[in-house]
């Protein structure tokens, strides 16, 4: 499949969100990635329901909601109600992950599980068949603009091999430090959804940066 691009709203201008959302609407981006941080699971707080609802009001692309929060089950229904199309929970935050994944599906959302840089891909073996999407964190969650962790390439190859065996339709997303320099190698390693925050919103022309990530030279289309 052709890879998808999900610009991360975390790096947008919060005083002018509508403008950035309209830029994404008109761009070649496929989704909008929405980072929710609770100051507990990660050492940072981003934003909550009213902001997601406001984003949804203008967004013409699906919202990919990344929950970096403890005990996400408490809030899944509300995130669906304010506009989530896909919901990503963290493996490290869900003691009853299978139940959580089923609940996300019952809500009618795409069900995704994220793993932190220290969490082995192998731990997903017994849940991968139930998932629509996995998210391989390529930085420690909590902040935009961090340096990409090189070990991620191996994790992407490993999850790609696991998906061939158990779930060939699986979406494999990578999040953190994605830019024009690593995009081709990430796709070659197995990623088919790329989240990009700073590399898009810090660019002089964010829409052109999205186009570049969507159409990198050297990636053959099939
Ligand atoms: C980090 C978030 C990311 C972040 C990515 O915890 O999950 O989605 O916005 O930002 P960049 O692309 O700047 O690393
Ligand atoms: Zn994210």
PDB file of C-alpha atoms and ligand atoms in Angstrom:
ATOM      1  CA  UNK A   1       0.000   0.000   0.000  1.00  0.00           C
ATOM      2  CA  UNK A   2       0.985   3.609  -0.399  1.00  0.00           C
ATOM      3  CA  UNK A   3       2.077   5.048   2.908  1.00  0.00           C
ATOM      4  CA  UNK A   4      -0.076   7.534   4.832  1.00  0.00           C
ATOM      5  CA  UNK A   5       1.043  10.838   6.347  1.00  0.00           C
ATOM      6  CA  UNK A   6      -0.334  12.017   9.690  1.00  0.00           C
ATOM      7  CA  UNK A   7       0.909  15.494  10.681  1.00  0.00           C
ATOM      8  CA  UNK A   8       0.994  15.886  14.462  1.00  0.00           C
ATOM      9  CA  UNK A   9      -1.136  18.766  15.738  1.00  0.00           C
ATOM     10  CA  UNK A  10       1.137  18.973  18.804  1.00  0.00           C
ATOM     11  CA  UNK A  11       3.557  21.022  16.705  1.00  0.00           C
ATOM     12  CA  UNK A  12       0.863  23.317  15.266  1.00  0.00           C
ATOM     13  CA  UNK A  13       0.226  26.906  16.335  1.00  0.00           C
ATOM     14  CA  UNK A  14      -2.314  26.539  19.170  1.00  0.00           C
ATOM     15  CA  UNK A  15      -3.247  30.221  18.923  1.00  0.00           C
ATOM     16  CA  UNK A  16      -4.202  29.661  15.312  1.00  0.00           C
ATOM     17  CA  UNK A  17      -5.279  26.050  15.100  1.00  0.00           C
ATOM     18  CA  UNK A  18      -7.950  26.604  12.484  1.00  0.00           C
ATOM     19  CA  UNK A  19      -5.361  27.899  10.040  1.00  0.00           C
ATOM     20  CA  UNK A  20      -3.109  24.867  10.500  1.00  0.00           C
ATOM     21  CA  UNK A  21      -6.046  22.462  10.233  1.00  0.00           C
ATOM     22  CA  UNK A  22      -7.112  24.090   6.982  1.00  0.00           C
ATOM     23  CA  UNK A  23      -3.530  23.779   5.710  1.00  0.00           C
ATOM     24  CA  UNK A  24      -3.669  20.027   6.469  1.00  0.00           C
ATOM     25  CA  UNK A  25      -7.115  19.767   4.838  1.00  0.00           C
ATOM     26  CA  UNK A  26      -5.709  21.155   1.597  1.00  0.00           C
ATOM     27  CA  UNK A  27      -2.453  19.190   1.749  1.00  0.00           C
ATOM     28  CA  UNK A  28      -1.577  15.634   0.732  1.00  0.00           C
ATOM     29  CA  UNK A  29      -1.833  14.503   4.371  1.00  0.00           C
ATOM     30  CA  UNK A  30      -4.077  11.498   5.009  1.00  0.00           C
ATOM     31  CA  UNK A  31      -4.868  11.848   8.732  1.00  0.00           C
ATOM     32  CA  UNK A  32      -4.363  14.300  11.594  1.00  0.00           C
ATOM     33  CA  UNK A  33      -2.428  12.887  14.543  1.00  0.00           C
ATOM     34  CA  UNK A  34      -3.699  14.169  17.898  1.00  0.00           C
ATOM     35  CA  UNK A  35      -1.450  13.663  20.961  1.00  0.00           C
ATOM     36  CA  UNK A  36      -3.141  13.466  24.362  1.00  0.00           C
ATOM     37  CA  UNK A  37      -0.788  13.643  27.385  1.00  0.00           C
ATOM     38  CA  UNK A  38      -1.867  13.477  31.015  1.00  0.00           C
ATOM     39  CA  UNK A  39       1.244  14.432  32.976  1.00  0.00           C
ATOM     40  CA  UNK A  40       1.253  10.929  34.497  1.00  0.00           C
ATOM     41  CA  UNK A  41       2.018   8.396  31.793  1.00  0.00           C
ATOM     42  CA  UNK A  42       4.322  11.003  30.262  1.00  0.00           C
ATOM     43  CA  UNK A  43       5.916  14.042  31.940  1.00  0.00           C
ATOM     44  CA  UNK A  44       3.922  16.540  29.916  1.00  0.00           C
ATOM     45  CA  UNK A  45       0.324  17.732  29.504  1.00  0.00           C
ATOM     46  CA  UNK A  46      -1.013  18.586  26.048  1.00  0.00           C
ATOM     47  CA  UNK A  47      -4.767  19.172  25.720  1.00  0.00           C
ATOM     48  CA  UNK A  48      -8.098  17.454  26.282  1.00  0.00           C
ATOM     49  CA  UNK A  49     -11.655  16.996  24.983  1.00  0.00           C
ATOM     50  CA  UNK A  50     -12.611  20.618  24.144  1.00  0.00           C
ATOM     51  CA  UNK A  51      -9.570  21.019  21.928  1.00  0.00           C
ATOM     52  CA  UNK A  52     -10.157  17.705  20.130  1.00  0.00           C
ATOM     53  CA  UNK A  53     -13.781  18.740  19.556  1.00  0.00           C
ATOM     54  CA  UNK A  54     -12.595  22.073  18.136  1.00  0.00           C
ATOM     55  CA  UNK A  55     -10.121  20.316  15.820  1.00  0.00           C
ATOM     56  CA  UNK A  56     -12.880  17.974  14.620  1.00  0.00           C
ATOM     57  CA  UNK A  57     -15.078  20.933  13.744  1.00  0.00           C
ATOM     58  CA  UNK A  58     -12.689  21.974  10.960  1.00  0.00           C
ATOM     59  CA  UNK A  59     -10.858  18.723  10.130  1.00  0.00           C
ATOM     60  CA  UNK A  60     -11.704  17.096   6.816  1.00  0.00           C
ATOM     61  CA  UNK A  61      -9.317  14.206   7.478  1.00  0.00           C
ATOM     62  CA  UNK A  62      -9.657  11.410  10.053  1.00  0.00           C
ATOM     63  CA  UNK A  63      -8.347  12.017  13.572  1.00  0.00           C
ATOM     64  CA  UNK A  64      -5.695   9.539  14.766  1.00  0.00           C
ATOM     65  CA  UNK A  65      -5.859  10.026  18.540  1.00  0.00           C
ATOM     66  CA  UNK A  66      -2.735   8.928  20.448  1.00  0.00           C
ATOM     67  CA  UNK A  67      -3.520   8.481  24.143  1.00  0.00           C
ATOM     68  CA  UNK A  68      -0.413   8.871  26.304  1.00  0.00           C
ATOM     69  CA  UNK A  69      -2.464   8.529  29.476  1.00  0.00           C
ATOM     70  CA  UNK A  70      -2.790   6.044  32.326  1.00  0.00           C
ATOM     71  CA  UNK A  71      -5.869   3.807  32.387  1.00  0.00           C
ATOM     72  CA  UNK A  72      -7.214   4.996  29.008  1.00  0.00           C
ATOM     73  CA  UNK A  73     -10.369   2.828  29.306  1.00  0.00           C
ATOM     74  CA  UNK A  74     -11.890   5.601  31.438  1.00  0.00           C
ATOM     75  CA  UNK A  75     -11.959   8.004  28.496  1.00  0.00           C
ATOM     76  CA  UNK A  76     -12.331   5.957  25.307  1.00  0.00           C
ATOM     77  CA  UNK A  77     -16.030   6.701  24.857  1.00  0.00           C
ATOM     78  CA  UNK A  78     -15.495  10.438  25.302  1.00  0.00           C
ATOM     79  CA  UNK A  79     -12.687  10.486  22.753  1.00  0.00           C
ATOM     80  CA  UNK A  80     -14.963   8.743  20.282  1.00  0.00           C
ATOM     81  CA  UNK A  81     -17.683  11.311  21.017  1.00  0.00           C
ATOM     82  CA  UNK A  82     -15.405  14.296  20.425  1.00  0.00           C
ATOM     83  CA  UNK A  83     -14.285  12.943  17.064  1.00  0.00           C
ATOM     84  CA  UNK A  84     -11.651  10.200  17.206  1.00  0.00           C
ATOM     85  CA  UNK A  85     -11.604   7.943  14.131  1.00  0.00           C
ATOM     86  CA  UNK A  86      -8.716   5.838  15.362  1.00  0.00           C
ATOM     87  CA  UNK A  87      -7.639   5.419  18.984  1.00  0.00           C
ATOM     88  CA  UNK A  88      -4.104   4.447  19.990  1.00  0.00           C
ATOM     89  CA  UNK A  89      -3.500   3.185  23.526  1.00  0.00           C
ATOM     90  CA  UNK A  90      -0.121   2.308  25.006  1.00  0.00           C
ATOM     91  CA  UNK A  91       0.796  -1.290  25.733  1.00  0.00           C
ATOM     92  CA  UNK A  92       2.511  -0.031  28.894  1.00  0.00           C
ATOM     93  CA  UNK A  93      -0.720   1.622  30.169  1.00  0.00           C
ATOM     94  CA  UNK A  94      -3.162  -1.262  29.658  1.00  0.00           C
ATOM     95  CA  UNK A  95      -3.123  -4.282  31.991  1.00  0.00           C
ATOM     96  CA  UNK A  96      -6.166  -5.757  30.201  1.00  0.00           C
ATOM     97  CA  UNK A  97      -5.146  -4.824  26.689  1.00  0.00           C
ATOM     98  CA  UNK A  98      -7.322  -7.352  24.872  1.00  0.00           C
ATOM     99  CA  UNK A  99     -10.443  -5.959  26.543  1.00  0.00           C
ATOM    100  CA  UNK A 100      -9.377  -2.394  25.800  1.00  0.00           C
ATOM    101  CA  UNK A 101      -8.838  -3.208  22.115  1.00  0.00           C
ATOM    102  CA  UNK A 102     -12.260  -4.881  21.836  1.00  0.00           C
ATOM    103  CA  UNK A 103     -13.866  -1.839  23.442  1.00  0.00           C
ATOM    104  CA  UNK A 104     -12.235   0.547  20.943  1.00  0.00           C
ATOM    105  CA  UNK A 105     -13.589  -1.611  18.113  1.00  0.00           C
ATOM    106  CA  UNK A 106     -17.077  -1.707  19.662  1.00  0.00           C
ATOM    107  CA  UNK A 107     -17.013   2.091  19.649  1.00  0.00           C
ATOM    108  CA  UNK A 108     -16.468   1.927  15.894  1.00  0.00           C
ATOM    109  CA  UNK A 109     -12.894   3.235  15.946  1.00  0.00           C
ATOM    110  CA  UNK A 110      -9.723   1.855  14.391  1.00  0.00           C
ATOM    111  CA  UNK A 111      -7.920   0.057  17.237  1.00  0.00           C
ATOM    112  CA  UNK A 112      -4.198   0.680  17.658  1.00  0.00           C
ATOM    113  CA  UNK A 113      -1.546  -0.153  20.245  1.00  0.00           C
ATOM    114  CA  UNK A 114       1.660   1.844  20.746  1.00  0.00           C
ATOM    115  CA  UNK A 115       4.895   0.570  22.230  1.00  0.00           C
ATOM    116  CA  UNK A 116       7.607   2.689  23.814  1.00  0.00           C
ATOM    117  CA  UNK A 117      11.214   2.455  22.621  1.00  0.00           C
ATOM    118  CA  UNK A 118      12.131  -0.012  25.411  1.00  0.00           C
ATOM    119  CA  UNK A 119       9.170  -2.351  24.826  1.00  0.00           C
ATOM    120  CA  UNK A 120       9.975  -5.388  22.647  1.00  0.00           C
ATOM    121  CA  UNK A 121       7.898  -5.995  19.536  1.00  0.00           C
ATOM    122  CA  UNK A 122       7.648  -9.654  20.574  1.00  0.00           C
ATOM    123  CA  UNK A 123       5.209  -8.669  23.351  1.00  0.00           C
ATOM    124  CA  UNK A 124       2.606  -7.898  20.677  1.00  0.00           C
ATOM    125  CA  UNK A 125       2.504 -11.449  19.311  1.00  0.00           C
ATOM    126  CA  UNK A 126      -0.690 -12.471  21.125  1.00  0.00           C
ATOM    127  CA  UNK A 127      -2.603  -9.272  20.333  1.00  0.00           C
ATOM    128  CA  UNK A 128      -1.438  -8.396  16.818  1.00  0.00           C
ATOM    129  CA  UNK A 129      -4.213 -10.436  15.178  1.00  0.00           C
ATOM    130  CA  UNK A 130      -6.838  -8.267  16.922  1.00  0.00           C
ATOM    131  CA  UNK A 131      -5.352  -4.921  15.911  1.00  0.00           C
ATOM    132  CA  UNK A 132      -5.976  -2.564  13.022  1.00  0.00           C
ATOM    133  CA  UNK A 133      -2.750  -0.676  13.641  1.00  0.00           C
ATOM    134  CA  UNK A 134       0.407  -0.621  15.766  1.00  0.00           C
ATOM    135  CA  UNK A 135       2.455   2.446  16.624  1.00  0.00           C
ATOM    136  CA  UNK A 136       6.187   2.035  17.080  1.00  0.00           C
ATOM    137  CA  UNK A 137       7.459   4.985  19.127  1.00  0.00           C
ATOM    138  CA  UNK A 138      10.747   6.221  17.708  1.00  0.00           C
ATOM    139  CA  UNK A 139      11.266   8.674  20.611  1.00  0.00           C
ATOM    140  CA  UNK A 140      10.240   8.473  24.244  1.00  0.00           C
ATOM    141  CA  UNK A 141       6.684   9.805  24.313  1.00  0.00           C
ATOM    142  CA  UNK A 142       5.924  13.176  25.864  1.00  0.00           C
ATOM    143  CA  UNK A 143       7.495  15.806  23.636  1.00  0.00           C
ATOM    144  CA  UNK A 144       7.767  16.809  20.012  1.00  0.00           C
ATOM    145  CA  UNK A 145      11.062  17.672  18.373  1.00  0.00           C
ATOM    146  CA  UNK A 146      13.169  14.851  19.847  1.00  0.00           C
ATOM    147  CA  UNK A 147      15.924  12.905  18.129  1.00  0.00           C
ATOM    148  CA  UNK A 148      14.905   9.770  16.249  1.00  0.00           C
ATOM    149  CA  UNK A 149      16.079   6.510  17.899  1.00  0.00           C
ATOM    150  CA  UNK A 150      17.939   4.393  15.308  1.00  0.00           C
ATOM    151  CA  UNK A 151      16.932   1.041  16.814  1.00  0.00           C
ATOM    152  CA  UNK A 152      13.430   1.758  15.483  1.00  0.00           C
ATOM    153  CA  UNK A 153      14.351   0.393  12.035  1.00  0.00           C
ATOM    154  CA  UNK A 154      14.884  -3.073  13.485  1.00  0.00           C
ATOM    155  CA  UNK A 155      11.610  -2.887  15.392  1.00  0.00           C
ATOM    156  CA  UNK A 156       9.761  -1.933  12.209  1.00  0.00           C
ATOM    157  CA  UNK A 157      11.271  -4.899  10.326  1.00  0.00           C
ATOM    158  CA  UNK A 158      10.340  -7.215  13.197  1.00  0.00           C
ATOM    159  CA  UNK A 159       6.722  -5.998  13.382  1.00  0.00           C
ATOM    160  CA  UNK A 160       6.464  -6.195   9.589  1.00  0.00           C
ATOM    161  CA  UNK A 161       7.562  -9.854   9.713  1.00  0.00           C
ATOM    162  CA  UNK A 162       5.061 -10.539  12.499  1.00  0.00           C
ATOM    163  CA  UNK A 163       2.285  -8.823  10.556  1.00  0.00           C
ATOM    164  CA  UNK A 164       3.001 -10.938   7.440  1.00  0.00           C
ATOM    165  CA  UNK A 165       2.430 -13.990   9.595  1.00  0.00           C
ATOM    166  CA  UNK A 166      -0.581 -12.947  11.678  1.00  0.00           C
ATOM    167  CA  UNK A 167      -2.186  -9.841  10.174  1.00  0.00           C
ATOM    168  CA  UNK A 168      -1.122  -8.778   6.669  1.00  0.00           C
ATOM    169  CA  UNK A 169      -3.528  -5.797   6.637  1.00  0.00           C
ATOM    170  CA  UNK A 170      -1.988  -4.260   9.760  1.00  0.00           C
ATOM    171  CA  UNK A 171      -1.164  -0.549   9.611  1.00  0.00           C
ATOM    172  CA  UNK A 172       2.352   0.071  10.957  1.00  0.00           C
ATOM    173  CA  UNK A 173       2.805   3.605  12.206  1.00  0.00           C
ATOM    174  CA  UNK A 174       5.996   5.300  13.369  1.00  0.00           C
ATOM    175  CA  UNK A 175       5.996   8.393  15.591  1.00  0.00           C
ATOM    176  CA  UNK A 176       8.834  10.688  16.635  1.00  0.00           C
ATOM    177  CA  UNK A 177      11.646  12.398  14.754  1.00  0.00           C
ATOM    178  CA  UNK A 178      10.287  11.507  11.312  1.00  0.00           C
ATOM    179  CA  UNK A 179      11.663  13.812   8.621  1.00  0.00           C
ATOM    180  CA  UNK A 180      12.805  14.005   5.002  1.00  0.00           C
ATOM    181  CA  UNK A 181      16.096  12.280   5.891  1.00  0.00           C
ATOM    182  CA  UNK A 182      14.668   9.055   7.324  1.00  0.00           C
ATOM    183  CA  UNK A 183      11.329   8.745   5.509  1.00  0.00           C
ATOM    184  CA  UNK A 184      12.567   6.400   2.767  1.00  0.00           C
ATOM    185  CA  UNK A 185      14.351   4.061   5.150  1.00  0.00           C
ATOM    186  CA  UNK A 186      11.310   3.951   7.450  1.00  0.00           C
ATOM    187  CA  UNK A 187       9.064   2.899   4.575  1.00  0.00           C
ATOM    188  CA  UNK A 188      11.589   0.305   3.428  1.00  0.00           C
ATOM    189  CA  UNK A 189      11.729  -1.081   6.976  1.00  0.00           C
ATOM    190  CA  UNK A 190       7.948  -1.582   7.011  1.00  0.00           C
ATOM    191  CA  UNK A 191       6.252   1.622   8.165  1.00  0.00           C
ATOM    192  CA  UNK A 192       3.116   2.592   6.242  1.00  0.00           C
ATOM    193  CA  UNK A 193       1.830   5.446   8.437  1.00  0.00           C
ATOM    194  CA  UNK A 194       4.247   8.286   9.214  1.00  0.00           C
ATOM    195  CA  UNK A 195       3.561  10.812  11.977  1.00  0.00           C
ATOM    196  CA  UNK A 196       5.433  14.086  11.604  1.00  0.00           C
ATOM    197  CA  UNK A 197       5.294  17.086  13.921  1.00  0.00           C
ATOM    198  CA  UNK A 198       8.257  19.414  13.827  1.00  0.00           C
ATOM    199  CA  UNK A 199       9.478  18.413  10.381  1.00  0.00           C
ATOM    200  CA  UNK A 200       6.142  19.646   9.002  1.00  0.00           C
ATOM    201  CA  UNK A 201       5.273  22.644  11.169  1.00  0.00           C
ATOM    202  CA  UNK A 202       8.811  24.055  11.452  1.00  0.00           C
ATOM    203  CA  UNK A 203       9.226  23.966   7.685  1.00  0.00           C
ATOM    204  CA  UNK A 204       8.978  27.267   5.825  1.00  0.00           C
ATOM    205  CA  UNK A 205       6.275  25.630   3.683  1.00  0.00           C
ATOM    206  CA  UNK A 206       4.473  22.975   5.802  1.00  0.00           C
ATOM    207  CA  UNK A 207       2.271  21.829   2.938  1.00  0.00           C
ATOM    208  CA  UNK A 208       5.328  21.242   0.749  1.00  0.00           C
ATOM    209  CA  UNK A 209       6.958  19.317   3.620  1.00  0.00           C
ATOM    210  CA  UNK A 210       3.898  17.037   3.699  1.00  0.00           C
ATOM    211  CA  UNK A 211       4.107  16.559  -0.072  1.00  0.00           C
ATOM    212  CA  UNK A 212       7.770  15.647   0.284  1.00  0.00           C
ATOM    213  CA  UNK A 213       7.029  13.023   2.968  1.00  0.00           C
ATOM    214  CA  UNK A 214       4.202  11.638   0.854  1.00  0.00           C
ATOM    215  CA  UNK A 215       6.292  11.420  -2.318  1.00  0.00           C
ATOM    216  CA  UNK A 216       9.907  10.808  -1.287  1.00  0.00           C
ATOM    217  CA  UNK A 217      12.296  10.149  -4.127  1.00  0.00           C
ATOM    218  CA  UNK A 218      13.378   6.549  -4.396  1.00  0.00           C
ATOM    219  CA  UNK A 219      10.268   4.967  -2.862  1.00  0.00           C
ATOM    220  CA  UNK A 220       8.651   2.848  -5.532  1.00  0.00           C
ATOM    221  CA  UNK A 221       4.868   2.823  -5.685  1.00  0.00           C
ATOM    222  CA  UNK A 222       3.127  -0.542  -5.896  1.00  0.00           C
TER     223      UNK A 222
HETATM  224  C1  LIG B   1       5.528  12.429  21.044  1.00  0.00           C
HETATM  225  C2  LIG B   1       4.283  12.428  20.196  1.00  0.00           C
HETATM  226  C3  LIG B   1       4.510  12.704  18.774  1.00  0.00           C
HETATM  227  C4  LIG B   1       5.092  14.066  18.462  1.00  0.00           C
HETATM  228  C5  LIG B   1       5.984  13.894  17.273  1.00  0.00           C
HETATM  229  O1  LIG B   1       5.214  11.978  22.309  1.00  0.00           O
HETATM  230  O2  LIG B   1       3.617  11.175  20.290  1.00  0.00           O
HETATM  231  O3  LIG B   1       3.331  12.477  17.988  1.00  0.00           O
HETATM  232  O4  LIG B   1       4.118  15.027  18.180  1.00  0.00           O
HETATM  233  O5  LIG B   1       6.670  15.052  17.064  1.00  0.00           O
HETATM  234  P1  LIG B   1       7.991  15.118  16.183  1.00  0.00           P
HETATM  235  O6  LIG B   1       7.624  14.660  14.801  1.00  0.00           O
HETATM  236  O7  LIG B   1       8.373  16.541  16.264  1.00  0.00           O
HETATM  237  O8  LIG B   1       9.021  14.190  16.813  1.00  0.00           O
HETATM  238 ZN1  LIG B   2       1.960  10.783  18.856  1.00  0.00          ZN
END
